[in-house]
Structure formats: C-alpha cells, structure tokens
Amino acid sequence: MASYQAPRRDYQFILNELLNIYEETELRGFDEIDAELSDAILQGVADFATDIMLPLNCRGDIEGCQLLDGNVIAPKGFKDAYQQYVENGWGTLTCDPEFGGQGLPEVIGVFATEMKTATNMAFAMYPGLTHGAYAAIHAHGSDELKQKYLAKLVTGEWTGTMNLTESHAGTDLALLRTKAQHVGEGLFAISGEKIFISSGDHDLADNILHLVLARLPDAPEGVKGISLFAVPKFLVNTDGSLGKLNTLCATGLEHKMGIHGNSTCVMHFDGAIGELVGDAHQGLRAMFTMMNQARLMVGVQALGVSEIAYQNALIYAKDRIQGRGLSGVKAPEMAADPILVHGDVRRMLMSQKSFNEGARAMMGQQALWLDKAERHHNPEQAELASKFAALFTPIVKGFVTDRGFNACVDAQQVFGGHGYIHEWGMEQFVRDIRISMIYEGTNGVQALDLVGRKILFDKGATLFNWSELVKQFIGANVNNELMKPYIAGLMDASSDLEQATQFIVNHSETNPDILGAASMPYMQIFGITALAWMWARTASVALSALETATLEVDFYQGKLKTAQFYMNYWVVQTRSLRQQLDMSSIQLTQFEVSDF
C-alpha cells in the first residue's frame, strides 16, 4: 500500500507567510481564526485521511461499486468510514454556521480537500459533490429549500450530486432533453436520463439530493431555456423526516478506467418530484455555482494525487539500488547506488516537486480570492477578487490537471516495471487522476473558456489587472540581487504570455477559428506564468526568513532551490509554447477535412 505524509509544513508556509491570511482584517470571520486553530484542524483531517481513508483506497479500486436490486453498494469499509467522517464533522468546515457549518475560510478548506483526495480520491468525491450541491442551493435556493436541505447536506447526513450530462449531449447543454412539468404547489415532475453521474446512488447516506438540469414546457431553445431542480432520492416530509422513494433510480454503473470506489451512475428520472432552484430558465447560472466549486475541487484532486505519487516515487528512488552514478560510486557499502543518483530520475522527481509546491501555493491564492469575493467588506475589492477567481478557474482546472497527470506518469516511471504493477499503487494513481482532465468540462473546453470568456469577453480587463500585480511585484524586487534568478524567470514568462495574448486578440475577429487552435498552448503558457508568479513570491518570503536567522534554514533554502529549478526547467517552456501557438494555429484552421 502507498504511504502518505500530509504536507502540513507547506500549508503553514502558505497560510502564515506567503498569503499571510491572519492579517486579512477586512474579511468577515477571519478574525476568528489563527495559526494554531488552522494547524489543529488540518492535523485532524490529516489523521483521518491517513488512518481511515488511505487503507480503503486500494480496496475500493479492486472491489468497486455494485448495483444490486436497483441499489448501489459502495466498497466494503466505505460506509463505516463515511459515518466517521460525518460524526467528526469534516464536511462542515467551510459551510455557513446558520446551517451547522463551522464557517472556516475556503483557503483552509482547500488544503483539507487536498489531503482527502490524495489518500482516497474516489471516497472524497462523495462529500465533495455534496459540498457543490450545498453551494448551489445556498447561493440560489429559496429560503424554504435552504431550510429543507442545507443542514443535512452540511453535516453529510445526506449527500448531493450534479446531473448535467446526457448520452447525446456532453458539453453542449443546449441539446439536453430532460423535461420538467409543473404539477402544482411549487413541485415539478422530472423525466429523462442522465449519464456519468458521480455518486449518483450509494448506501453511505440516508438520502441523496440530485440537482438536475431540465427544460420546462415553455422553455426557449438553447441554454437560456434550462432550469435547475432539486430532486431527492427520498421525498422529504414537512417535518423533515423521509417519505417515500421518489420515482428515480440508477439503471447502470459505468465501467471506468479509474475511481472505481466512486459510483458513476446512469440515472433515470420517471416523473420524479423536484423543486425549482433559482428562477425558471436560469438553471445554468445556479449550476455554474456548483461547477465552479467542482472545478476547484478537480484541480485539487490533481494536486493531491500528484503529491502522494511524488512522495512514494521519492521513497522508492532512495531505496531502490541499480547501477552506479556516472561520476563515480555514491554508495560503496551497497551493491549498487540508489537510483536517486541518476540525473533523469532527479529530473522527474524535481519536476513533480516544483509543480506540486507551486500548484499548492496557487490553490491557496485561488481559495483566498474566493474568500475575498464572499467576505470582503469593500464591494469593489470583493468584485475584483471574484473576477480574479473566474480568470484563474480554467488554470486551476485545466492546466493543473494536465500537468498533475503528467507528474503522476513521471512518478510511475520512477518505479520502472514496478510502477506498472498494481501492488505498488502507482498505476492506480495514473488511472484515477486521468478523469480530472475530462470531467467538469474537458481541458480543451477550459482552454477555450479562458480565451473566449475570460480574456476576450471583458477585453482583457481582468488579465490587465492581474498583470499589474505581477508588474508591481517585479518592480519591487528587480533591483534585489538575491531575487534576480526568480524575477528574470517571471519576466520571461510574463513577456511570452503578453505576446501570446496579443496574438489571440489580433486574430479574434479576422479568424475566430484560431481561438480554438491556439487556446491549449495559451492555457499552458498562462499556467506556467501563474506558477512562476507564485514561485517568485515564495522566493521573496524565503529570503526574508533566512535574513531573520530562522532555525529552519534547510526548509527555506529548499524553497529557493526548488524555485530556481522551476524557473530553469518550467519557465523556458513558455517560449516554445508561444512559438507553437504562433506557427501552428493558423495552419490548423486551413486544413481540409480530407487532410486528416
């Protein structure tokens, strides 16, 4: 079984020093937390994830879920573990205290999510999707709907799902056919079939609340005619008790590449009774609240699995002996040297490490923007933070999952043939994390969203505001000799991003097809630049710590070494990606169908 050590020191660094969240006095509720409380909470999650969730990961993968007599049964041990999860209150961390939540900032919750997904991604998806359902109803539901469902979703006594996809309509929701018919008293009958529904049915909780996209009879064509409905597995009585089984069921379980411990269902709704969430024909607005929450979770999944894969690859590289170092024997007392002495093994491991730590810092920044959007006393600052979070959502989901998957493949490669064997756990990590590049909007869609909605829609205003933050940081540090390696890398990446953006803008009106052809390399350039910004900020904090005669010299020097490697190994890729974007995008639009 794979091992795992929660990166709590890195969490402390990001929360206490890099983001300095305890000085965010303008954010509601931040005055109620301190470093000691945050660390205690994250330690508790780490213990639960390591002691309870991790031992079930391989078992869930082997056993999978079963559909028996119309009911889905989770792998052995999952139900007991989930009950412990609920009893410990781990699902309540960032939820509204009005409904039983602890009201903690998202910037703390995101790291709790990382640990859970690192140790058992399939298990973590059950409460993860529940939190998304909570967020959608909390933001858009009526008071009656909130009172009916939120407290149970917060505790985890009931779970939630998201029902978008139909067999003929994936990303193109304008094609969906599921119908909703008003049957009086604010109730609707929902009929249709949805596929790929994560956690669609299971035996972990007493009830499951499905958020379902469907069309009312008077709905206009296209996505503007979609409404969102809350459809419970068991109807809820006026006193809050459970009533009869609703007319919905799981008719099949998908046979998947990975995440076998999570129930991915085909869901059939046959006049199932539900209630409207938000306004009629405004379902996508409500659903995107859930999807944006889910996209952050998916990015964190990639980081979490990449981290556990890296940790085990590093242990293996220190233990496995094979060959001798090219410059001479490094371990004369052994028959061969540990493979960590070999340059290519070091390349793979340091590539993973620099990605993981940079992505973790960016996840913290994204979560803090979300907190500011919700909690800042200044409406203008809240709006700006919301725009930054929207801009970075495709980076968090698309770039991080692309590179997180590659990192898992590198970790598997370190193991050689053993990485291909199930007992080591590495091939499961690769299989599990592959879905992160596909669900909640494929990464191609994320790249197009970045270019079309996030860059061109507001004519680059939000990108300009973020670029100003980067330029201000560069200006404040450019004359610091010790910062030069990090500032130089950030300046190179920023320059390539600026030129790539100009290419997009110049061609957006004359040949819109280029946007699709250029969007993926553009997202990669943006992602590498975003992490370069985080690493340059990390280097600045580490240098300041070393100047104060810290007792943790090795930790901060390690940050500086990793930051410099990131600039030398990752940032240089932005130049070739920009050339790829410039030289191939136009050509891609000129091919004929017969050329493929």
XYZ file of C-alpha atoms in Angstrom:
596
model
C 0.000 0.000 0.000
C 1.188 3.510 -0.770
C 2.185 5.736 2.139
C 1.333 9.399 2.689
C 2.623 12.257 4.808
C 0.410 15.341 4.813
C 2.453 18.405 3.689
C 1.484 20.382 6.781
C 4.678 22.446 6.878
C 3.914 23.649 3.375
C 0.373 24.547 4.434
C 1.773 26.561 7.336
C 4.161 28.358 4.989
C 1.406 29.269 2.522
C -1.151 30.342 5.139
C 1.187 32.073 7.598
C 3.843 33.603 5.353
C 3.066 33.569 1.648
C -0.594 34.612 1.855
C -0.474 35.845 5.464
C -4.179 35.177 5.871
C -4.245 36.148 9.542
C -3.661 39.778 8.553
C -6.758 39.841 6.314
C -8.707 42.026 8.731
C -11.144 43.193 6.036
C -12.569 39.701 5.562
C -15.567 38.687 7.669
C -14.805 35.809 10.009
C -11.034 35.854 9.522
C -10.620 37.421 12.964
C -11.950 34.177 14.452
C -9.073 32.026 13.197
C -5.375 31.878 13.969
C -2.425 29.707 13.005
C -2.888 27.373 15.966
C -6.529 26.683 15.113
C -5.817 26.183 11.426
C -2.990 23.784 12.131
C -5.102 21.779 14.583
C -7.895 21.401 12.033
C -5.554 20.383 9.236
C -3.807 17.931 11.563
C -7.179 16.357 12.358
C -8.024 15.991 8.677
C -4.551 14.571 8.027
C -5.030 11.929 10.718
C -8.445 10.923 9.379
C -7.240 10.838 5.770
C -4.132 8.812 6.583
C -5.622 6.420 9.145
C -9.126 5.855 7.726
C -9.268 6.847 4.054
C -5.886 5.679 2.767
C -6.274 1.992 3.790
C -9.553 1.880 1.798
C -8.085 3.296 -1.399
C -6.703 0.100 -2.905
C -9.651 -1.981 -1.626
C -12.134 0.398 -3.247
C -10.211 0.202 -6.506
C -10.232 -3.595 -6.570
C -13.771 -4.165 -5.334
C -15.561 -1.206 -6.914
C -19.268 -0.488 -6.508
C -22.089 -2.944 -7.153
C -25.632 -2.453 -8.442
C -27.877 -4.959 -6.650
C -31.673 -4.987 -6.995
C -31.714 -1.363 -8.115
C -29.457 -0.133 -5.273
C -25.781 0.760 -5.445
C -23.486 -0.676 -2.765
C -20.176 1.072 -2.089
C -16.993 -0.965 -1.440
C -16.581 -2.613 1.954
C -15.474 -0.214 4.627
C -16.693 2.897 2.829
C -19.964 3.130 4.765
C -18.310 2.898 8.181
C -15.624 5.371 7.144
C -18.248 7.775 5.867
C -20.157 7.602 9.145
C -16.945 8.501 10.966
C -16.462 11.352 8.504
C -19.918 12.701 9.356
C -19.514 12.205 13.107
C -16.179 14.055 13.051
C -17.784 16.976 11.233
C -15.250 17.125 8.412
C -17.907 18.136 5.895
C -18.911 21.199 7.907
C -15.592 23.077 7.787
C -16.332 25.861 5.293
C -20.140 25.850 5.423
C -22.431 28.565 6.751
C -22.845 28.427 10.575
C -26.546 29.184 10.110
C -26.923 25.650 8.761
C -24.498 23.893 11.083
C -21.228 24.751 9.371
C -18.036 25.979 11.007
C -17.677 28.982 8.716
C -13.958 28.470 8.079
C -12.328 30.170 5.087
C -12.048 28.329 1.788
C -8.296 28.888 1.938
C -8.166 26.398 4.832
C -10.775 24.066 3.359
C -8.876 23.691 0.093
C -5.947 22.059 1.865
C -8.257 19.739 3.777
C -9.626 18.700 0.379
C -6.120 18.071 -0.943
C -5.364 15.602 1.830
C -8.646 13.765 1.350
C -8.214 13.424 -2.400
C -4.573 12.415 -2.017
C -5.427 9.481 0.218
C -8.632 8.302 -1.456
C -9.916 10.262 -4.425
C -12.938 8.024 -5.022
C -14.124 8.285 -1.408
C -13.514 12.047 -1.262
C -15.820 12.572 -4.227
C -18.916 11.659 -2.191
C -18.642 14.604 0.231
C -17.005 16.748 -2.443
C -20.033 16.740 -4.703
C -22.258 17.226 -1.676
C -20.451 20.485 -0.960
C -21.111 21.594 -4.518
C -24.837 20.933 -4.110
C -24.753 22.850 -0.831
C -23.071 25.818 -2.564
C -25.654 25.941 -5.374
C -28.660 25.880 -3.029
C -27.014 28.266 -0.573
C -26.457 30.795 -3.364
C -29.649 30.352 -5.395
C -32.249 28.364 -3.449
C -35.344 29.755 -1.790
C -35.477 30.050 1.994
C -37.801 27.048 2.068
C -35.359 24.979 0.013
C -32.465 26.009 2.240
C -34.325 25.027 5.381
C -35.287 21.686 3.889
C -31.879 20.567 2.650
C -28.874 22.601 3.752
C -28.433 21.390 7.335
C -28.438 17.750 6.224
C -26.043 18.474 3.343
C -23.709 20.379 5.652
C -23.444 17.533 8.148
C -23.172 14.982 5.367
C -26.153 13.007 6.646
C -27.488 13.491 3.118
C -25.288 13.702 0.034
C -25.661 15.610 -3.223
C -24.995 15.168 -6.927
C -24.885 17.164 -10.128
C -26.891 15.862 -13.115
C -25.933 17.585 -16.368
C -24.725 15.102 -18.946
C -26.939 13.138 -21.337
C -25.740 10.474 -23.744
C -26.228 12.686 -26.822
C -25.145 15.932 -25.150
C -21.900 16.322 -23.264
C -20.512 19.839 -23.136
C -23.285 21.170 -25.392
C -26.044 21.523 -22.809
C -28.278 23.228 -25.370
C -29.049 19.711 -26.646
C -30.358 18.268 -23.387
C -33.810 16.618 -23.483
C -34.740 16.021 -19.842
C -38.185 17.529 -19.237
C -39.834 19.206 -16.262
C -43.603 19.559 -15.887
C -45.236 21.759 -13.254
C -47.588 19.670 -11.112
C -48.717 22.338 -8.650
C -47.688 23.702 -5.248
C -44.195 24.546 -6.462
C -43.464 20.962 -7.450
C -42.288 19.616 -10.795
C -42.171 16.164 -12.389
C -38.748 15.472 -13.901
C -38.356 12.887 -16.671
C -35.221 11.917 -18.561
C -31.910 10.108 -18.331
C -28.528 11.394 -17.220
C -25.170 9.638 -17.553
C -21.765 9.865 -15.849
C -23.360 10.911 -12.538
C -20.692 10.684 -9.846
C -22.066 9.434 -6.506
C -25.440 9.010 -8.253
C -26.527 6.248 -5.886
C -24.897 4.534 -2.897
C -25.547 3.217 0.600
C -23.442 5.740 2.522
C -26.192 8.213 3.447
C -29.907 8.165 4.177
C -30.833 10.437 1.270
C -29.290 11.797 -1.931
C -30.245 15.177 -3.380
C -29.873 15.339 -7.150
C -29.514 18.741 -8.789
C -30.910 18.151 -12.265
C -30.903 20.340 -15.362
C -34.170 20.068 -17.319
C -36.488 22.046 -19.617
C -39.893 23.421 -18.778
C -42.596 23.243 -21.494
C -42.346 26.973 -22.256
C -38.545 26.994 -22.297
C -36.827 28.838 -25.147
C -34.338 26.991 -27.323
C -30.698 26.716 -26.296
C -29.020 27.075 -22.939
C -31.249 30.007 -21.959
C -34.128 27.564 -21.641
C -32.593 25.328 -18.989
C -33.815 25.227 -15.383
C -32.309 23.582 -12.306
C -34.283 21.323 -9.976
C -33.598 19.759 -6.581
C -34.783 16.147 -6.817
C -34.326 13.951 -3.713
C -33.984 10.175 -3.779
C -36.493 10.034 -0.916
C -39.164 12.691 -0.671
C -38.931 14.860 2.427
C -41.977 15.291 4.691
C -42.989 18.645 6.143
C -41.461 17.686 9.497
C -38.110 16.911 7.836
C -38.462 13.130 8.040
C -38.005 10.957 4.972
C -41.037 9.904 2.986
C -41.464 7.514 0.102
C -38.913 6.682 -2.567
C -39.020 9.136 -5.446
C -39.502 7.808 -8.993
C -35.829 7.790 -9.889
C -33.138 5.125 -9.859
C -29.694 4.149 -11.027
C -30.084 1.869 -14.028
C -26.406 1.175 -14.543
C -22.868 1.660 -13.301
C -20.194 2.879 -15.698
C -17.208 0.553 -16.160
C -14.378 3.021 -15.805
C -10.645 3.365 -16.129
C -10.302 4.551 -12.523
C -12.034 5.931 -9.400
C -13.717 2.533 -9.038
C -14.695 3.248 -5.443
C -16.995 6.046 -6.527
C -20.369 5.160 -8.025
C -20.631 6.662 -11.507
C -24.242 6.032 -12.460
C -26.742 6.181 -15.264
C -29.701 7.910 -13.598
C -33.287 7.539 -14.807
C -35.960 10.040 -13.747
C -39.559 8.960 -14.389
C -41.738 11.857 -13.298
C -39.588 12.293 -10.196
C -40.778 15.115 -7.965
C -38.452 18.078 -7.582
C -38.384 21.774 -6.767
C -37.001 24.698 -8.732
C -33.608 26.073 -7.678
C -33.474 29.766 -8.514
C -35.559 31.219 -11.333
C -37.086 29.339 -14.244
C -34.850 29.178 -17.337
C -31.874 30.345 -15.231
C -30.553 26.917 -14.352
C -27.084 27.354 -15.774
C -26.466 30.356 -13.551
C -27.203 28.231 -10.493
C -25.429 25.160 -11.844
C -22.262 27.099 -12.598
C -22.008 27.966 -8.910
C -21.748 24.231 -8.331
C -19.492 23.647 -11.335
C -17.006 26.364 -10.373
C -16.804 24.807 -6.914
C -16.333 21.416 -8.585
C -13.637 22.744 -10.931
C -11.602 23.967 -7.987
C -12.079 20.544 -6.387
C -10.899 18.817 -9.567
C -7.738 20.904 -9.652
C -7.119 20.000 -6.016
C -7.674 16.334 -6.901
C -4.858 16.533 -9.443
C -2.594 18.183 -6.903
C -3.455 15.679 -4.164
C -2.864 12.583 -6.284
C 0.272 14.114 -7.790
C 1.583 14.732 -4.256
C 1.055 11.185 -2.993
C 2.531 9.804 -6.212
C 5.593 12.023 -5.778
C 6.065 11.043 -2.137
C 6.098 7.354 -2.969
C 8.334 7.823 -6.011
C 10.841 9.684 -3.832
C 10.841 6.914 -1.203
C 11.349 4.324 -3.925
C 14.167 6.323 -5.549
C 16.026 6.437 -2.237
C 15.566 2.722 -1.568
C 15.906 1.115 -5.000
C 19.519 0.377 -5.950
C 20.516 -0.002 -9.582
C 23.691 0.941 -11.426
C 26.321 3.407 -10.354
C 26.435 7.185 -10.573
C 28.059 8.397 -13.778
C 30.597 10.435 -11.809
C 31.527 7.519 -9.595
C 30.275 5.243 -6.826
C 27.995 7.018 -4.360
C 27.145 4.134 -2.011
C 30.213 1.855 -1.806
C 28.689 -0.150 1.021
C 25.935 -1.297 -1.369
C 25.978 -3.486 -4.454
C 24.668 -0.534 -6.459
C 23.696 3.105 -5.929
C 20.142 4.277 -5.162
C 18.502 5.358 -8.397
C 18.134 8.872 -6.953
C 21.744 9.500 -8.028
C 20.747 9.259 -11.698
C 20.113 12.541 -13.466
C 16.911 11.572 -15.227
C 15.334 10.249 -12.032
C 16.218 13.545 -10.381
C 14.681 15.423 -13.315
C 11.389 13.591 -12.948
C 11.242 13.993 -9.182
C 12.180 17.671 -9.120
C 9.713 18.376 -11.927
C 6.999 16.846 -9.739
C 8.115 18.623 -6.581
C 8.331 22.061 -8.206
C 4.934 21.596 -9.821
C 3.241 20.342 -6.655
C 4.510 23.106 -4.394
C 3.832 25.819 -6.958
C 0.350 24.495 -7.673
C -0.387 24.251 -3.951
C 0.506 27.903 -3.495
C -1.715 28.826 -6.429
C -4.607 26.798 -4.997
C -4.225 28.766 -1.799
C -4.291 32.038 -3.727
C -7.375 30.958 -5.690
C -9.182 29.977 -2.498
C -8.252 33.281 -0.864
C -9.714 35.163 -3.842
C -12.927 33.181 -3.389
C -12.940 34.123 0.296
C -12.425 37.778 -0.565
C -15.231 37.643 -3.121
C -17.603 36.404 -0.425
C -16.291 38.082 2.724
C -14.584 41.391 1.862
C -16.211 44.455 3.433
C -15.344 46.544 0.375
C -17.676 45.658 -2.556
C -15.114 46.783 -5.127
C -12.422 44.549 -3.651
C -14.887 41.673 -3.473
C -15.790 42.118 -7.134
C -12.140 42.272 -8.207
C -11.357 39.091 -6.256
C -14.348 37.377 -7.892
C -13.017 38.326 -11.327
C -9.531 37.039 -10.497
C -11.023 33.734 -9.310
C -13.060 33.446 -12.521
C -9.972 34.186 -14.635
C -7.947 31.512 -12.850
C -10.654 28.820 -12.778
C -9.607 27.311 -16.153
C -5.983 27.393 -14.990
C -6.832 25.641 -11.722
C -8.916 23.040 -13.528
C -7.243 22.737 -16.935
C -3.539 23.466 -16.507
C -3.178 21.845 -13.077
C -4.906 18.620 -14.112
C -2.882 18.379 -17.340
C 0.398 18.795 -15.521
C -0.739 16.829 -12.467
C -1.451 13.826 -14.670
C 1.983 14.162 -16.285
C 3.537 14.303 -12.817
C 1.790 11.053 -11.866
C 3.098 9.416 -15.030
C 6.615 10.576 -14.117
C 6.181 9.146 -10.621
C 5.095 5.842 -12.127
C 8.121 5.956 -14.445
C 10.483 6.270 -11.481
C 9.270 2.830 -10.371
C 10.044 1.308 -13.774
C 8.290 -2.045 -14.210
C 7.067 -1.974 -10.630
C 5.110 1.181 -11.443
C 3.019 -0.859 -13.857
C 2.155 -3.426 -11.180
C -0.965 -2.891 -9.071
C 0.525 -3.698 -5.663
C 2.704 -0.556 -5.637
C -0.268 1.732 -6.151
C 1.267 3.908 -8.856
C -0.812 2.627 -11.749
C -3.974 3.325 -9.751
C -2.893 6.934 -9.260
C -2.430 7.305 -13.015
C -5.820 5.705 -13.746
C -7.647 7.671 -11.072
C -6.294 11.097 -11.935
C -6.917 10.727 -15.675
C -10.591 11.632 -15.239
C -9.644 15.058 -13.859
C -8.721 16.170 -17.385
C -12.171 15.186 -18.651
C -14.997 15.807 -16.204
C -16.416 19.175 -15.136
C -15.618 20.401 -18.632
C -12.777 18.843 -20.620
C -9.487 20.679 -20.603
C -9.984 21.698 -24.218
C -13.185 23.415 -23.098
C -11.311 25.018 -20.191
C -8.726 26.429 -22.585
C -11.428 27.816 -24.881
C -13.228 29.267 -21.847
C -10.009 31.007 -20.808
C -9.534 32.583 -24.222
C -13.149 33.314 -25.122
C -14.891 34.151 -21.853
C -12.068 35.187 -19.559
C -9.760 37.116 -21.919
C -11.839 38.447 -24.815
C -15.219 38.847 -23.113
C -14.092 41.761 -20.922
C -11.467 42.840 -23.482
C -8.657 41.677 -21.228
C -9.548 43.964 -18.321
C -9.174 41.317 -15.599
C -5.999 39.959 -17.176
C -4.635 43.517 -17.218
C -5.421 43.948 -13.516
C -3.662 40.711 -12.643
C -0.706 41.620 -14.889
C -0.402 44.871 -12.955
C 0.014 42.858 -9.743
C 2.797 40.878 -11.410
C 4.495 44.046 -12.680
C 4.271 45.670 -9.261
C 5.945 42.637 -7.714
C 8.673 42.679 -10.367
C 9.229 46.410 -9.863
C 9.552 45.997 -6.112
C 12.166 43.229 -6.426
C 14.037 43.809 -9.688
C 16.973 45.564 -8.001
C 17.396 42.902 -5.336
C 20.466 40.885 -6.349
C 19.265 37.804 -4.494
C 15.912 37.882 -6.326
C 17.342 38.209 -9.821
C 17.090 34.494 -10.812
C 13.418 34.436 -9.876
C 12.500 37.841 -11.284
C 14.231 37.028 -14.569
C 12.167 33.870 -14.960
C 8.925 35.631 -14.089
C 9.716 38.424 -16.560
C 10.400 35.911 -19.349
C 7.157 34.044 -18.725
C 5.161 37.270 -18.446
C 6.599 38.523 -21.718
C 5.630 35.330 -23.530
C 2.127 35.477 -22.030
C 1.745 39.094 -23.146
C 2.812 38.279 -26.702
C 0.560 35.209 -26.830
C -2.356 37.316 -25.607
C -1.696 39.881 -28.316
C -1.726 37.103 -30.921
C -5.127 35.967 -29.647
C -6.535 39.498 -29.679
C -5.187 40.278 -33.156
C -6.804 37.208 -34.727
C -10.015 37.001 -32.688
C -12.137 38.948 -35.172
C -10.497 38.121 -38.504
C -10.369 34.345 -37.976
C -12.263 33.149 -34.874
C -11.320 29.502 -35.594
C -7.797 30.364 -34.479
C -9.083 30.780 -30.930
C -9.759 27.066 -30.661
C -6.484 26.152 -32.341
C -4.434 28.435 -30.086
C -6.296 28.009 -26.813
C -4.445 24.964 -25.423
C -0.873 26.292 -25.784
C -2.161 29.622 -24.487
C -3.552 27.974 -21.345
C -0.229 26.213 -20.781
C 1.686 29.499 -21.108
C -0.705 31.167 -18.686
C -0.446 28.303 -16.199
C 3.348 28.220 -16.229
C 3.409 32.008 -15.775
C 0.931 31.830 -12.896
C 3.107 29.308 -11.068
C 6.194 31.411 -11.826
C 4.430 34.296 -10.037
C 3.785 32.062 -7.038
C 7.363 30.769 -7.017
C 8.866 34.261 -7.257
C 6.703 35.339 -4.309
C 7.757 32.188 -2.468
C 11.432 33.005 -3.063
C 10.934 36.533 -1.686
C 9.370 35.173 1.504
C 12.077 32.507 1.876
C 14.871 35.073 1.505
C 13.257 37.276 4.145
C 13.015 34.320 6.522
C 16.695 33.460 6.038
C 17.664 37.065 6.776
C 15.994 36.777 10.194
C 18.261 33.900 11.283
C 15.480 31.323 11.159
C 16.064 27.927 12.715
C 14.595 26.266 9.591
C 17.413 27.058 7.203
C 17.022 23.812 5.261
C 13.304 24.407 4.644
C 13.753 27.902 3.216
C 16.876 27.062 1.237
C 14.929 24.130 -0.188
C 12.237 26.552 -1.317
C 14.847 28.719 -3.058
C 16.464 25.749 -4.812
C 13.096 24.451 -5.984
C 12.047 27.924 -7.151
C 15.193 28.284 -9.203
C 14.683 24.843 -10.734
C 11.139 25.839 -11.682
C 12.431 28.924 -13.474
C 15.121 26.936 -15.292
C 13.041 23.873 -16.179
C 9.434 25.014 -16.487
C 9.542 28.676 -17.493
C 11.731 28.037 -20.536
C 8.797 26.068 -21.967
C 6.719 29.230 -22.447
C 8.946 30.328 -25.336
C 8.452 27.126 -27.320
C 4.738 27.085 -26.496
C 4.391 30.638 -27.807
C 6.212 29.692 -30.998
C 3.926 26.683 -31.333
C 0.909 28.948 -30.902
C 2.201 31.466 -33.455
C 3.279 28.987 -36.092
C 0.705 26.185 -35.987
C -2.588 27.834 -35.030
C -3.251 29.473 -38.395
C -2.220 26.321 -40.242
C -4.655 24.222 -38.212
C -7.566 26.332 -39.458
C -6.531 25.838 -43.086
C -6.568 22.042 -43.264
C -9.340 20.402 -45.259
C -11.329 17.525 -43.777
C -9.634 15.200 -46.274
C -6.234 16.112 -44.806
C -6.988 14.257 -41.569
